[in-house]
Tab-separated table of C-alpha atoms in Angstrom:
chain	number	residue	atom	x	y	z
F	1	PRO	CA	75.430	-73.964	-52.781
F	2	PRO	CA	77.768	-70.816	-51.607
F	3	GLN	CA	80.908	-71.790	-49.884
F	4	ARG	CA	82.229	-68.448	-48.633
F	5	LEU	CA	79.268	-67.545	-46.562
F	6	LEU	CA	80.091	-66.846	-42.827
F	7	SER	CA	77.014	-69.059	-40.949
F	8	LYS	CA	75.606	-68.595	-37.705
F	9	ASP	CA	75.333	-72.435	-37.655
F	10	LYS	CA	78.939	-72.875	-38.384
F	11	PRO	CA	81.538	-70.820	-35.972
F	12	VAL	CA	84.570	-69.563	-37.377
F	13	GLU	CA	87.790	-72.139	-36.931
F	14	ASN	CA	90.977	-71.849	-35.560
F	15	VAL	CA	90.130	-68.859	-33.289
F	16	PRO	CA	92.601	-68.449	-30.232
F	17	GLU	CA	90.710	-68.960	-26.926
F	18	ASN	CA	89.660	-65.789	-25.369
F	19	TYR	CA	90.020	-63.746	-28.625
F	20	TYR	CA	88.106	-60.492	-27.923
F	21	PRO	CA	89.519	-57.745	-29.608
F	22	LYS	CA	88.082	-54.338	-28.734
F	23	VAL	CA	85.506	-53.026	-31.172
F	24	SER	CA	84.630	-49.443	-31.382
F	25	ILE	CA	80.977	-49.178	-32.671
F	26	HIS	CA	79.966	-45.667	-34.628
F	27	ILE	CA	76.928	-44.413	-35.164
F	28	PRO	CA	76.534	-41.012	-36.895
F	29	ALA	CA	73.199	-39.046	-36.580
F	30	TYR	CA	71.711	-36.269	-38.406
F	31	PHE	CA	68.066	-35.134	-36.992
F	32	GLU	CA	67.276	-38.409	-36.217
F	33	PRO	CA	64.018	-39.475	-34.331
F	34	VAL	CA	65.272	-39.482	-30.256
F	35	GLU	CA	63.180	-42.752	-29.237
F	36	MET	CA	64.273	-44.624	-32.370
F	37	LEU	CA	67.927	-44.059	-31.665
F	38	LYS	CA	67.577	-44.685	-28.165
F	39	GLN	CA	66.070	-47.902	-29.042
F	40	THR	CA	69.577	-48.614	-31.477
F	41	LEU	CA	71.547	-47.602	-28.153
F	42	ASP	CA	69.699	-50.059	-25.683
F	43	ALA	CA	70.120	-52.789	-27.936
F	44	LEU	CA	73.921	-52.041	-28.453
F	45	SER	CA	74.360	-52.284	-24.256
F	46	ARG	CA	72.780	-55.997	-24.653
F	47	LEU	CA	75.706	-57.052	-26.667
F	48	ASN	CA	77.034	-60.612	-25.823
F	49	TYR	CA	80.776	-59.474	-26.168
F	50	PRO	CA	82.899	-58.033	-23.232
F	51	ASN	CA	85.308	-55.735	-25.254
F	52	TYR	CA	83.123	-53.046	-26.877
F	53	GLU	CA	82.786	-49.459	-26.745
F	54	CYS	CA	79.932	-47.064	-28.788
F	55	VAL	CA	80.858	-43.625	-30.294
F	56	VAL	CA	77.639	-41.655	-31.186
F	57	ILE	CA	78.388	-38.614	-33.332
F	58	ILE	CA	75.240	-36.204	-33.999
F	59	ASN	CA	76.443	-33.991	-36.406
F	60	ASN	CA	74.966	-30.585	-37.694
F	61	THR	CA	71.779	-30.682	-35.100
F	62	PRO	CA	71.957	-27.816	-33.212
F	63	ASP	CA	68.270	-28.158	-31.884
F	64	PRO	CA	68.807	-29.406	-28.263
F	65	ALA	CA	65.582	-31.919	-28.299
F	66	PHE	CA	67.326	-34.098	-31.040
F	67	TRP	CA	70.612	-34.249	-28.918
F	68	GLN	CA	70.377	-33.485	-25.375
F	69	PRO	CA	68.094	-36.544	-24.544
F	70	ILE	CA	70.632	-38.819	-26.347
F	71	GLN	CA	73.618	-37.074	-24.153
F	72	ASP	CA	71.234	-38.140	-21.143
F	73	HIS	CA	70.882	-41.554	-22.317
F	74	CYS	CA	74.656	-42.415	-23.134
F	75	ARG	CA	75.490	-41.327	-19.474
F	76	ALA	CA	72.963	-43.635	-18.303
F	77	LEU	CA	74.095	-46.494	-20.165
F	78	GLY	CA	77.666	-46.157	-18.632
F	79	GLU	CA	80.961	-45.653	-19.543
F	80	ARG	CA	80.989	-47.504	-22.627
F	81	PHE	CA	78.704	-44.955	-24.550
F	82	LYS	CA	80.962	-41.934	-25.819
F	83	PHE	CA	78.714	-38.945	-26.917
F	84	ILE	CA	79.827	-36.115	-29.564
F	85	ASN	CA	77.899	-33.185	-30.597
F	86	ALA	CA	79.724	-31.525	-33.468
F	87	GLU	CA	78.506	-28.892	-35.547
F	88	LYS	CA	79.145	-27.421	-38.892
F	89	VAL	CA	80.724	-30.627	-39.799
F	90	GLN	CA	82.374	-30.341	-43.118
F	91	GLY	CA	82.192	-33.901	-45.355
F	92	PHE	CA	78.740	-35.248	-45.000
F	93	LYS	CA	78.561	-38.551	-43.235
F	94	ALA	CA	82.074	-39.161	-43.812
F	95	GLY	CA	83.194	-35.953	-41.636
F	96	ALA	CA	81.014	-37.445	-38.797
F	97	LEU	CA	82.766	-40.333	-39.014
F	98	ARG	CA	86.031	-38.978	-39.039
F	99	ILE	CA	85.233	-37.030	-35.666
F	100	ALA	CA	84.349	-40.316	-34.428
F	101	MET	CA	87.833	-42.062	-35.277
F	102	ASP	CA	89.377	-39.300	-33.510
F	103	ARG	CA	87.671	-40.080	-30.303
F	104	THR	CA	88.004	-43.891	-30.902
F	105	ALA	CA	90.024	-45.845	-27.683
F	106	VAL	CA	93.549	-46.389	-28.719
F	107	ASP	CA	93.415	-50.161	-28.118
F	108	ALA	CA	90.229	-50.429	-30.623
F	109	GLU	CA	91.327	-53.270	-33.311
F	110	ILE	CA	88.021	-53.293	-35.088
F	111	ILE	CA	85.294	-50.360	-36.364
F	112	GLY	CA	81.744	-51.128	-36.504
F	113	ILE	CA	79.457	-48.926	-38.410
F	114	LEU	CA	75.997	-48.814	-37.597
F	115	ASP	CA	73.126	-46.650	-39.087
F	116	ALA	CA	71.255	-44.715	-36.118
F	117	ASP	CA	67.687	-46.841	-36.788
F	118	TYR	CA	69.505	-50.557	-36.339
F	119	VAL	CA	68.495	-52.465	-33.428
F	120	VAL	CA	71.022	-55.277	-33.420
F	121	ASP	CA	70.824	-58.952	-32.420
F	122	PRO	CA	72.694	-59.377	-29.063
F	123	ASP	CA	75.318	-62.032	-30.928
F	124	TRP	CA	76.372	-59.828	-33.373
F	125	LEU	CA	79.912	-59.141	-32.505
F	126	LYS	CA	80.277	-62.691	-30.431
F	127	ASP	CA	79.390	-64.465	-33.763
F	128	LEU	CA	81.389	-62.037	-36.361
F	129	VAL	CA	84.602	-60.676	-34.456
F	130	PRO	CA	86.087	-64.410	-34.758
F	131	ALA	CA	86.400	-64.022	-38.519
F	132	PHE	CA	89.216	-61.469	-37.810
F	133	ALA	CA	91.425	-63.809	-36.075
F	134	ASP	CA	92.431	-64.490	-39.675
F	135	PRO	CA	95.125	-61.455	-39.880
F	136	SER	CA	94.474	-61.171	-43.533
F	137	VAL	CA	90.576	-60.367	-43.055
F	138	GLY	CA	89.828	-56.451	-43.481
F	139	LEU	CA	86.383	-56.524	-43.285
F	140	VAL	CA	82.986	-58.381	-42.657
F	141	GLN	CA	79.549	-57.221	-43.704
F	142	ALA	CA	76.127	-58.166	-42.560
F	143	PRO	CA	72.863	-57.867	-44.498
F	144	GLN	CA	70.345	-54.823	-43.987
F	145	GLU	CA	66.777	-55.979	-42.640
F	146	HIS	CA	64.005	-54.271	-41.964
F	147	ARG	CA	61.396	-54.241	-39.077
F	148	ASP	CA	58.860	-52.188	-39.954
F	149	GLY	CA	57.846	-53.876	-43.668
F	150	ASP	CA	54.160	-54.095	-42.445
F	151	LEU	CA	53.410	-50.612	-42.241
F	152	SER	CA	51.919	-50.730	-45.598
F	153	ILE	CA	51.802	-52.295	-49.050
F	154	MET	CA	54.227	-49.625	-50.266
F	155	HIS	CA	56.909	-50.987	-47.464
F	156	TYR	CA	56.001	-54.308	-47.804
F	157	ILE	CA	57.427	-54.428	-51.494
F	158	MET	CA	60.130	-52.194	-50.627
F	159	ASN	CA	61.299	-54.838	-48.415
F	160	GLY	CA	61.000	-57.586	-50.970
F	161	GLU	CA	63.192	-55.419	-53.350
F	162	TYR	CA	65.586	-54.967	-50.469
F	163	ALA	CA	66.055	-58.957	-49.860
F	164	GLY	CA	66.910	-59.541	-53.561
F	165	PHE	CA	69.855	-57.703	-53.257
F	166	PHE	CA	71.145	-59.266	-49.960
F	167	ASP	CA	70.247	-62.712	-50.475
F	168	ILE	CA	71.031	-63.265	-54.412
F	169	GLY	CA	73.465	-60.498	-55.430
F	170	MET	CA	75.861	-59.926	-52.346
F	171	VAL	CA	75.872	-63.912	-51.748
F	172	GLN	CA	77.158	-64.133	-55.181
F	173	ARG	CA	79.787	-61.636	-54.864
F	174	ASN	CA	80.825	-62.895	-51.644
F	175	GLU	CA	82.317	-65.859	-53.514
F	176	VAL	CA	84.781	-64.280	-55.086
F	177	GLY	CA	85.531	-61.447	-52.477
F	178	ALA	CA	83.799	-58.610	-54.124
F	179	ILE	CA	80.921	-57.527	-51.716
F	180	ILE	CA	79.686	-54.044	-51.603
F	181	VAL	CA	79.698	-52.545	-48.413
F	182	HIS	CA	76.650	-50.797	-47.490
F	183	GLY	CA	77.518	-48.949	-43.925
F	184	THR	CA	75.555	-50.455	-41.839
F	185	MET	CA	76.132	-53.801	-40.156
F	186	CYS	CA	79.868	-53.737	-41.149
F	187	LEU	CA	82.364	-54.417	-39.028
F	188	ILE	CA	86.276	-52.820	-40.344
F	189	ARG	CA	89.784	-53.627	-39.259
F	190	ARG	CA	91.310	-50.710	-38.157
F	191	ALA	CA	94.686	-51.198	-39.553
F	192	ALA	CA	92.812	-51.974	-43.200
F	193	MET	CA	90.847	-48.679	-42.872
F	194	ASP	CA	94.025	-46.791	-42.299
F	195	MET	CA	95.862	-48.234	-45.004
F	196	ALA	CA	92.833	-47.077	-47.444
F	197	GLY	CA	93.383	-43.728	-46.545
F	198	GLY	CA	89.834	-43.625	-43.889
F	199	TRP	CA	86.494	-41.981	-44.613
F	200	SER	CA	86.636	-39.733	-47.877
F	201	SER	CA	84.486	-37.276	-48.470
F	202	ASP	CA	84.546	-37.483	-52.420
F	203	THR	CA	82.003	-39.601	-53.348
F	204	ILE	CA	78.499	-39.728	-51.610
F	205	CYS	CA	78.670	-43.337	-51.014
F	206	GLU	CA	81.732	-43.234	-48.493
F	207	ASP	CA	81.220	-46.715	-47.371
F	208	SER	CA	80.999	-48.712	-50.813
F	209	ASP	CA	84.222	-46.312	-51.792
F	210	LEU	CA	86.206	-47.592	-48.500
F	211	GLY	CA	85.119	-50.834	-48.965
F	212	LEU	CA	86.424	-51.064	-52.447
F	213	ALA	CA	89.699	-49.056	-51.461
F	214	ILE	CA	90.367	-52.471	-48.987
F	215	GLN	CA	89.752	-54.699	-51.377
F	216	GLU	CA	92.014	-53.217	-53.997
F	217	LEU	CA	94.901	-53.204	-51.052
F	218	GLY	CA	94.243	-57.478	-50.935
F	219	TRP	CA	92.522	-57.650	-47.737
F	220	THR	CA	89.623	-60.579	-47.608
F	221	THR	CA	86.127	-59.514	-46.981
F	222	HIS	CA	83.469	-61.779	-45.835
F	223	TYR	CA	79.512	-61.608	-45.602
F	224	THR	CA	76.970	-63.531	-43.703
F	225	ARG	CA	73.365	-63.950	-44.820
F	226	HIS	CA	72.621	-64.080	-41.030
F	227	ARG	CA	70.293	-60.976	-40.070
F	228	TYR	CA	72.136	-59.642	-37.162
F	229	GLY	CA	70.067	-56.383	-37.163
F	230	GLN	CA	66.938	-54.633	-38.116
F	231	GLY	CA	66.683	-51.204	-39.188
F	232	LEU	CA	63.592	-48.782	-40.704
F	233	LEU	CA	62.519	-48.319	-44.426
F	234	PRO	CA	62.546	-45.399	-46.035
F	235	ASP	CA	59.334	-43.125	-44.773
F	236	THR	CA	57.990	-42.407	-48.262
F	237	TYR	CA	58.372	-43.458	-51.847
F	238	GLU	CA	60.014	-39.860	-52.232
F	239	ALA	CA	62.976	-40.899	-49.863
F	240	PHE	CA	63.161	-44.716	-51.318
F	241	LYS	CA	63.651	-42.611	-54.614
F	242	LYS	CA	66.475	-40.102	-53.202
F	243	GLN	CA	68.153	-42.925	-51.635
F	244	ARG	CA	68.477	-44.991	-55.021
F	245	HIS	CA	69.380	-41.564	-56.529
F	246	ARG	CA	71.919	-41.023	-54.513
F	247	TRP	CA	73.362	-44.494	-54.588
F	248	ALA	CA	73.490	-44.485	-58.319
F	249	TYR	CA	75.367	-41.204	-58.465
F	250	GLY	CA	77.604	-42.243	-55.765
F	251	GLY	CA	78.249	-45.716	-57.666
F	252	LEU	CA	78.996	-43.594	-60.842
F	253	GLN	CA	81.273	-41.356	-58.898
F	254	ILE	CA	82.974	-44.674	-57.508
F	255	VAL	CA	83.357	-45.739	-60.951
F	256	LYS	CA	85.264	-42.357	-61.862
F	257	LYS	CA	87.891	-42.719	-58.949
F	258	HIS	CA	88.484	-46.217	-59.097
F	259	TRP	CA	88.532	-47.079	-62.793
F	260	ARG	CA	92.538	-47.089	-63.218
F	261	HIS	CA	92.833	-49.648	-60.210
F	262	PHE	CA	91.103	-52.016	-62.586
F	263	LEU	CA	93.984	-51.994	-65.238
F	264	PRO	CA	96.435	-54.648	-64.971
F	265	GLY	CA	98.941	-54.102	-62.032
F	266	LYS	CA	97.219	-51.507	-60.364
F	267	SER	CA	96.080	-53.132	-57.531
F	268	ARG	CA	95.605	-56.486	-55.743
F	269	LEU	CA	91.893	-56.967	-57.178
F	270	THR	CA	91.721	-60.780	-58.775
F	271	PRO	CA	90.068	-61.158	-62.115
F	272	ASP	CA	87.204	-62.291	-60.778
F	273	GLN	CA	86.504	-59.444	-58.315
F	274	LYS	CA	87.256	-57.337	-61.509
F	275	ARG	CA	84.713	-59.043	-63.228
F	276	GLU	CA	82.098	-58.814	-60.551
F	277	TYR	CA	82.531	-55.301	-60.012
F	278	GLY	CA	82.307	-54.724	-63.867
F	279	LEU	CA	79.547	-56.534	-64.654
F	280	GLY	CA	77.566	-54.914	-61.120
F	281	TRP	CA	78.079	-51.604	-62.808
F	282	LEU	CA	77.122	-52.425	-66.342
F	283	ASN	CA	74.047	-54.541	-65.257
F	284	TRP	CA	72.985	-51.750	-62.758
F	285	LEU	CA	73.723	-48.447	-64.222
F	286	GLY	CA	74.261	-49.316	-67.724
F	287	ALA	CA	71.122	-51.051	-68.269
F	288	GLU	CA	68.771	-48.848	-66.406
F	289	SER	CA	70.150	-45.584	-68.053
F	290	LEU	CA	70.443	-47.678	-71.927
F	291	GLY	CA	66.633	-48.961	-71.019
F	292	VAL	CA	65.494	-45.124	-70.738
F	293	VAL	CA	67.436	-44.052	-73.717
F	294	VAL	CA	66.144	-46.691	-75.994
F	295	ALA	CA	62.460	-45.783	-74.777
F	296	LEU	CA	62.777	-42.136	-75.407
F	297	LEU	CA	64.667	-43.332	-78.936
F	298	ASN	CA	61.443	-45.609	-79.650
F	299	LEU	CA	59.270	-42.301	-79.199
F	300	VAL	CA	60.933	-40.395	-81.762
F	301	TRP	CA	60.433	-43.459	-84.146
F	302	VAL	CA	56.494	-43.531	-83.705
F	303	PRO	CA	55.538	-40.933	-86.174
F	304	ILE	CA	58.175	-42.102	-88.518
F	305	VAL	CA	56.654	-45.413	-88.802
F	306	ALA	CA	53.354	-44.873	-88.274
F	307	PHE	CA	52.869	-41.633	-90.732
F	308	ALA	CA	56.231	-42.118	-93.294
F	309	ASP	CA	55.977	-45.724	-94.069
F	310	ILE	CA	59.692	-46.256	-93.420
F	311	ALA	CA	60.532	-49.669	-92.587
F	312	ILE	CA	61.337	-50.688	-88.945
F	313	PRO	CA	64.828	-51.629	-87.994
F	314	ASP	CA	63.247	-54.759	-85.738
F	315	LYS	CA	67.000	-55.854	-85.559
F	316	ILE	CA	67.502	-52.671	-83.261
F	317	LEU	CA	64.060	-51.561	-82.193
F	318	THR	CA	62.079	-54.720	-81.101
F	319	LEU	CA	63.583	-57.774	-80.770
F	320	PRO	CA	66.452	-57.251	-78.439
F	321	ILE	CA	64.172	-55.294	-76.468
F	322	ILE	CA	61.716	-58.381	-76.306
F	323	GLY	CA	64.559	-60.809	-75.870
F	324	ALA	CA	66.262	-58.408	-72.845
F	325	PHE	CA	62.702	-58.344	-71.170
F	326	VAL	CA	61.944	-61.968	-71.324
F	327	VAL	CA	65.389	-62.884	-69.919
F	328	SER	CA	65.363	-60.035	-67.172
F	329	LEU	CA	62.074	-61.402	-66.233
F	330	ALA	CA	63.028	-65.323	-66.392
F	331	HIS	CA	66.085	-64.011	-64.362
F	332	PHE	CA	64.289	-62.201	-61.674
F	333	LEU	CA	61.249	-64.586	-61.014
F	334	SER	CA	64.170	-67.855	-60.566
F	335	MET	CA	66.466	-66.191	-58.689
F	336	TYR	CA	63.781	-64.729	-56.282
F	337	ARG	CA	62.260	-68.407	-55.812
F	338	ALA	CA	65.672	-69.875	-55.606
F	339	ARG	CA	67.299	-67.461	-53.070
F	340	VAL	CA	64.678	-65.067	-51.373
F	341	ALA	CA	62.242	-66.448	-48.659
F	342	ILE	CA	59.136	-64.108	-49.578
F	343	LYS	CA	55.653	-64.832	-50.616
F	344	PRO	CA	54.802	-64.636	-54.537
F	345	GLY	CA	52.942	-61.600	-53.566
F	346	GLN	CA	55.759	-59.960	-52.321
F	347	MET	CA	57.958	-61.102	-55.038
F	348	LEU	CA	55.615	-59.246	-57.582
F	349	GLY	CA	55.847	-56.334	-55.449
F	350	ALA	CA	59.755	-56.299	-55.336
F	351	MET	CA	59.622	-56.347	-59.230
F	352	ILE	CA	57.490	-53.348	-59.277
F	353	ALA	CA	59.543	-51.766	-57.047
F	354	ALA	CA	62.891	-52.693	-58.733
F	355	MET	CA	61.338	-51.325	-62.407
F	356	SER	CA	60.038	-48.028	-60.597
F	357	VAL	CA	63.531	-46.607	-60.126
F	358	GLN	CA	64.898	-47.261	-63.692
F	359	TRP	CA	63.792	-43.090	-63.968
F	360	THR	CA	65.672	-42.285	-61.162
F	361	VAL	CA	68.893	-44.203	-61.534
F	362	SER	CA	69.384	-42.731	-65.361
F	363	ARG	CA	69.025	-39.430	-64.153
F	364	ALA	CA	71.645	-40.086	-61.862
F	365	VAL	CA	73.654	-41.399	-63.955
F	366	ALA	CA	73.148	-38.482	-66.594
F	367	GLN	CA	73.847	-35.994	-63.518
F	368	GLY	CA	77.157	-38.042	-62.719
F	369	LEU	CA	78.258	-37.685	-66.146
F	370	ILE	CA	77.908	-33.934	-66.092
F	371	THR	CA	78.893	-32.928	-62.346
F	372	GLU	CA	81.406	-33.878	-60.238
F	373	HIS	CA	79.196	-33.752	-56.777
F	374	ILE	CA	76.045	-33.415	-54.973
F	375	ALA	CA	75.087	-32.831	-51.853
F	376	PHE	CA	74.341	-35.943	-49.645
F	377	ALA	CA	70.749	-36.581	-49.069
F	378	ARG	CA	69.639	-37.962	-45.708
F	379	THR	CA	67.223	-41.271	-46.113
F	380	SER	CA	64.187	-39.994	-43.825
F	381	LYS	CA	63.142	-42.693	-41.548
F	382	GLY	CA	61.497	-43.149	-38.277
F	383	GLY	CA	58.407	-41.188	-39.149
F	384	LEU	CA	60.243	-38.175	-38.996
F	385	SER	CA	59.640	-36.928	-42.674
F	386	ARG	CA	56.197	-35.535	-44.143
F	387	MET	CA	54.764	-37.114	-46.835
F	388	SER	CA	55.533	-34.300	-50.197
F	389	ILE	CA	52.531	-33.171	-51.546
F	390	GLU	CA	54.305	-33.047	-55.239
F	391	PHE	CA	53.195	-36.505	-57.033
F	392	GLN	CA	56.086	-38.389	-56.779
F	393	ALA	CA	56.370	-39.947	-60.489
F	394	PHE	CA	55.307	-36.606	-62.640
F	395	TRP	CA	58.120	-37.643	-65.229
F	396	GLU	CA	57.392	-41.166	-65.121
F	397	ALA	CA	53.873	-40.817	-65.644
F	398	VAL	CA	54.668	-38.322	-68.918
F	399	ILE	CA	56.854	-40.832	-70.488
F	400	GLY	CA	54.908	-43.958	-69.958
F	401	ALA	CA	51.591	-42.217	-71.348
F	402	LEU	CA	53.388	-40.898	-74.094
F	403	LEU	CA	54.851	-44.745	-74.556
F	404	LEU	CA	51.008	-46.003	-74.350
F	405	ILE	CA	49.857	-43.153	-76.668
F	406	GLY	CA	52.316	-44.177	-79.185
F	407	ALA	CA	51.451	-47.950	-79.532
F	408	GLY	CA	48.012	-46.896	-79.631
F	409	VAL	CA	48.730	-44.672	-82.763
F	410	LEU	CA	50.821	-47.486	-84.230
F	411	VAL	CA	47.815	-49.524	-83.750
F	412	ALA	CA	45.364	-47.457	-85.314
F	413	SER	CA	47.461	-46.288	-88.463
F	414	ASN	CA	48.249	-50.271	-88.807
F	415	SER	CA	44.945	-50.888	-89.217
F	416	PHE	CA	44.689	-51.083	-93.107
F	417	LYS	CA	48.043	-51.889	-93.620
F	418	GLN	CA	48.213	-54.694	-91.313
F	419	ILE	CA	51.908	-54.997	-91.197
F	420	THR	CA	52.964	-57.791	-88.551
F	421	GLU	CA	56.353	-55.685	-87.617
F	422	ILE	CA	54.229	-52.570	-86.291
F	423	TYR	CA	52.261	-54.570	-83.841
F	424	ILE	CA	55.116	-55.948	-82.496
F	425	PHE	CA	56.739	-52.299	-82.789
F	426	ALA	CA	53.296	-51.271	-80.796
F	427	GLY	CA	53.928	-54.401	-78.126
F	428	VAL	CA	57.590	-53.162	-77.451
F	429	LEU	CA	56.391	-49.796	-76.517
F	430	VAL	CA	53.828	-51.089	-74.060
F	431	LEU	CA	56.730	-53.370	-72.324
F	432	GLN	CA	58.747	-50.091	-72.189
F	433	SER	CA	56.072	-48.238	-70.549
F	434	LEU	CA	56.471	-51.053	-67.815
F	435	PRO	CA	58.657	-49.091	-65.476
F	436	PHE	CA	57.344	-45.838	-65.815
F	437	LEU	CA	54.091	-47.456	-64.820
F	438	ALA	CA	55.424	-48.834	-61.835
F	439	ALA	CA	56.517	-45.816	-60.317
F	440	VAL	CA	53.052	-44.132	-61.438
F	441	ALA	CA	51.343	-47.060	-59.507
F	442	ILE	CA	53.535	-46.932	-56.402
F	443	ALA	CA	53.023	-43.068	-56.072
F	444	ILE	CA	48.996	-43.334	-56.383
F	445	LEU	CA	49.486	-46.237	-54.081
F	446	GLU	CA	51.440	-44.386	-51.292
F	447	LEU	CA	48.260	-41.748	-51.670
F	448	SER	CA	45.602	-44.006	-50.953
F	449	ARG	CA	43.931	-45.246	-47.949
F	450	ILE	CA	44.371	-48.843	-49.335
F	451	ASN	CA	48.282	-48.560	-49.128
F	452	SER	CA	47.892	-49.059	-45.102
F	453	PHE	CA	47.925	-52.394	-43.703
F	454	GLN	CA	45.608	-50.923	-40.614
F	455	PHE	CA	43.104	-49.996	-43.465
F	456	TRP	CA	42.710	-53.746	-44.479
F	457	ARG	CA	42.817	-55.002	-40.726
F	458	ASP	CA	39.993	-52.172	-39.653
F	459	SER	CA	37.866	-53.248	-42.911
F	460	ALA	CA	38.223	-56.863	-41.729
F	461	ILE	CA	36.739	-56.334	-38.199
F	462	ARG	CA	34.273	-54.305	-39.394
F	463	THR	CA	33.100	-56.648	-42.057
F	464	ALA	CA	33.060	-59.629	-39.442
F	465	GLU	CA	30.943	-57.387	-37.149
F	466	LEU	CA	28.689	-56.605	-40.110
F	467	ILE	CA	27.878	-60.476	-40.593
F	468	GLY	CA	27.763	-61.049	-37.232
F	469	LEU	CA	31.419	-62.759	-36.529
F	470	ARG	CA	33.608	-62.219	-33.615
F	471	PRO	CA	36.394	-60.257	-34.809
F	472	VAL	CA	39.742	-62.106	-34.932
F	473	ALA	CA	42.599	-60.639	-33.413
F	474	LEU	CA	44.789	-59.539	-36.074
F	475	PRO	CA	48.554	-58.392	-35.677
F	476	THR	CA	49.187	-55.030	-35.526
F	477	PRO	CA	52.898	-53.915	-36.194
F	478	ALA	CA	54.770	-52.107	-33.695
F	479	GLY	CA	54.846	-48.273	-34.316
F	480	THR	CA	57.892	-46.589	-35.909
F	481	ALA	CA	56.850	-43.004	-36.108
F	482	GLN	CA	58.579	-40.940	-33.356
F	483	PRO	CA	57.526	-37.484	-32.063
F	484	VAL	CA	59.299	-34.976	-33.601
F	485	PRO	CA	60.847	-32.441	-31.400
F	486	SER	CA	60.495	-29.517	-34.062
F	487	GLU	CA	60.243	-28.987	-37.612
F	488	VAL	CA	62.786	-30.132	-39.618
F	489	ARG	CA	63.653	-27.912	-42.677
F	490	ARG	CA	66.477	-29.796	-44.553
F	491	GLU	CA	67.333	-33.443	-45.422
F	492	THR	CA	70.540	-32.944	-46.659
F	493	ASN	CA	73.691	-33.586	-44.120
């Protein structure tokens, strides 16, 4: 079992009496739904902690319908809540957070970072701030959680996919102090942030960049698996993919920026920390990209094998792919069953959601290899964005279809030759098509009525009425879509 997790059931030891260092909680916001952000601020006003402030930094949002109600709400909540409306902010989210630091109370020792959609537990600070009584602790991270996973089947499986990272990967990394900082629900010692250089805009994953910089300086980091806050999932599959693209592109930027710190004597990272980061980057960025490259190369081999009677190099084209698929599937299922408290159906959906972004991640890696920077893409949440009229898995559909056609061509051309290796190769192409077809399936599901859980609730009620049964009261999820004061034309901060 994990040894280093902070637990709500096991308070931090050796904490001085009346240890309440001042916490400054920063909430950057860009064209956020007003009622959603009000919920976030209301939750912060209920914190069971005596010494904190909240700095709301609305940036590059000139429409007063988005910022005026928040300014009024901050005034109503009292002097703890500072409001900043900053226009023409440079440096994306990091630029906004730098402005928030300039308005932070001089006696604040800890900086909390919260996304605009997160409703926090009243005990968030009370339970986690005591970890900073140890002067070596620079950062404490709580997991992300989402309160709208019951809106649709798509949201349900996305929620399961996120849970795997926070209950498996982050727990494992925490054992050697190599957690990935993910922006929201994060507490950072101000001195550690200052030593690391503060918020940098040279990557689009400023949170993970700063977290690694703090670890490179030798600060201790902690993680808790307890959910101290709940946010919102991406509105659409397009937003889900854009978020994953940003994470992958930003991850590669961090690799390019920090690789020298992994050389001997260049930082205070331990060998275990270096191993976790290295394997994490290889398993995610490398494996996803390699999977796409091999699938495309195998497509090139199809006409050669089918019509040129050239022997298949099975040690390259088939056996490693089958082995990797079996191992990956077994690892995914075993770890989810052991670590993630979700139902089997959601676990299967999480696997489909995870596979569906293979093409997205590989594109981000390829883009990161040939470019230095792209614009920060805000993840649309809270019902603000409309679903795009474009099909969100076009290239995945093309590649997936070509792989299936290739498998069919191999089987048809082998009907007389009956060469076993060719049938195996055809099966491999089918396996390689699964991540692409997973994206197609989710994109189609999103456009269908059956995606909505409300459709199934209404269908159950109508069915009950038709057969003469009294309708059963079914749970109805809380609506998260907020009124949109005016059209939002941009999604980049």
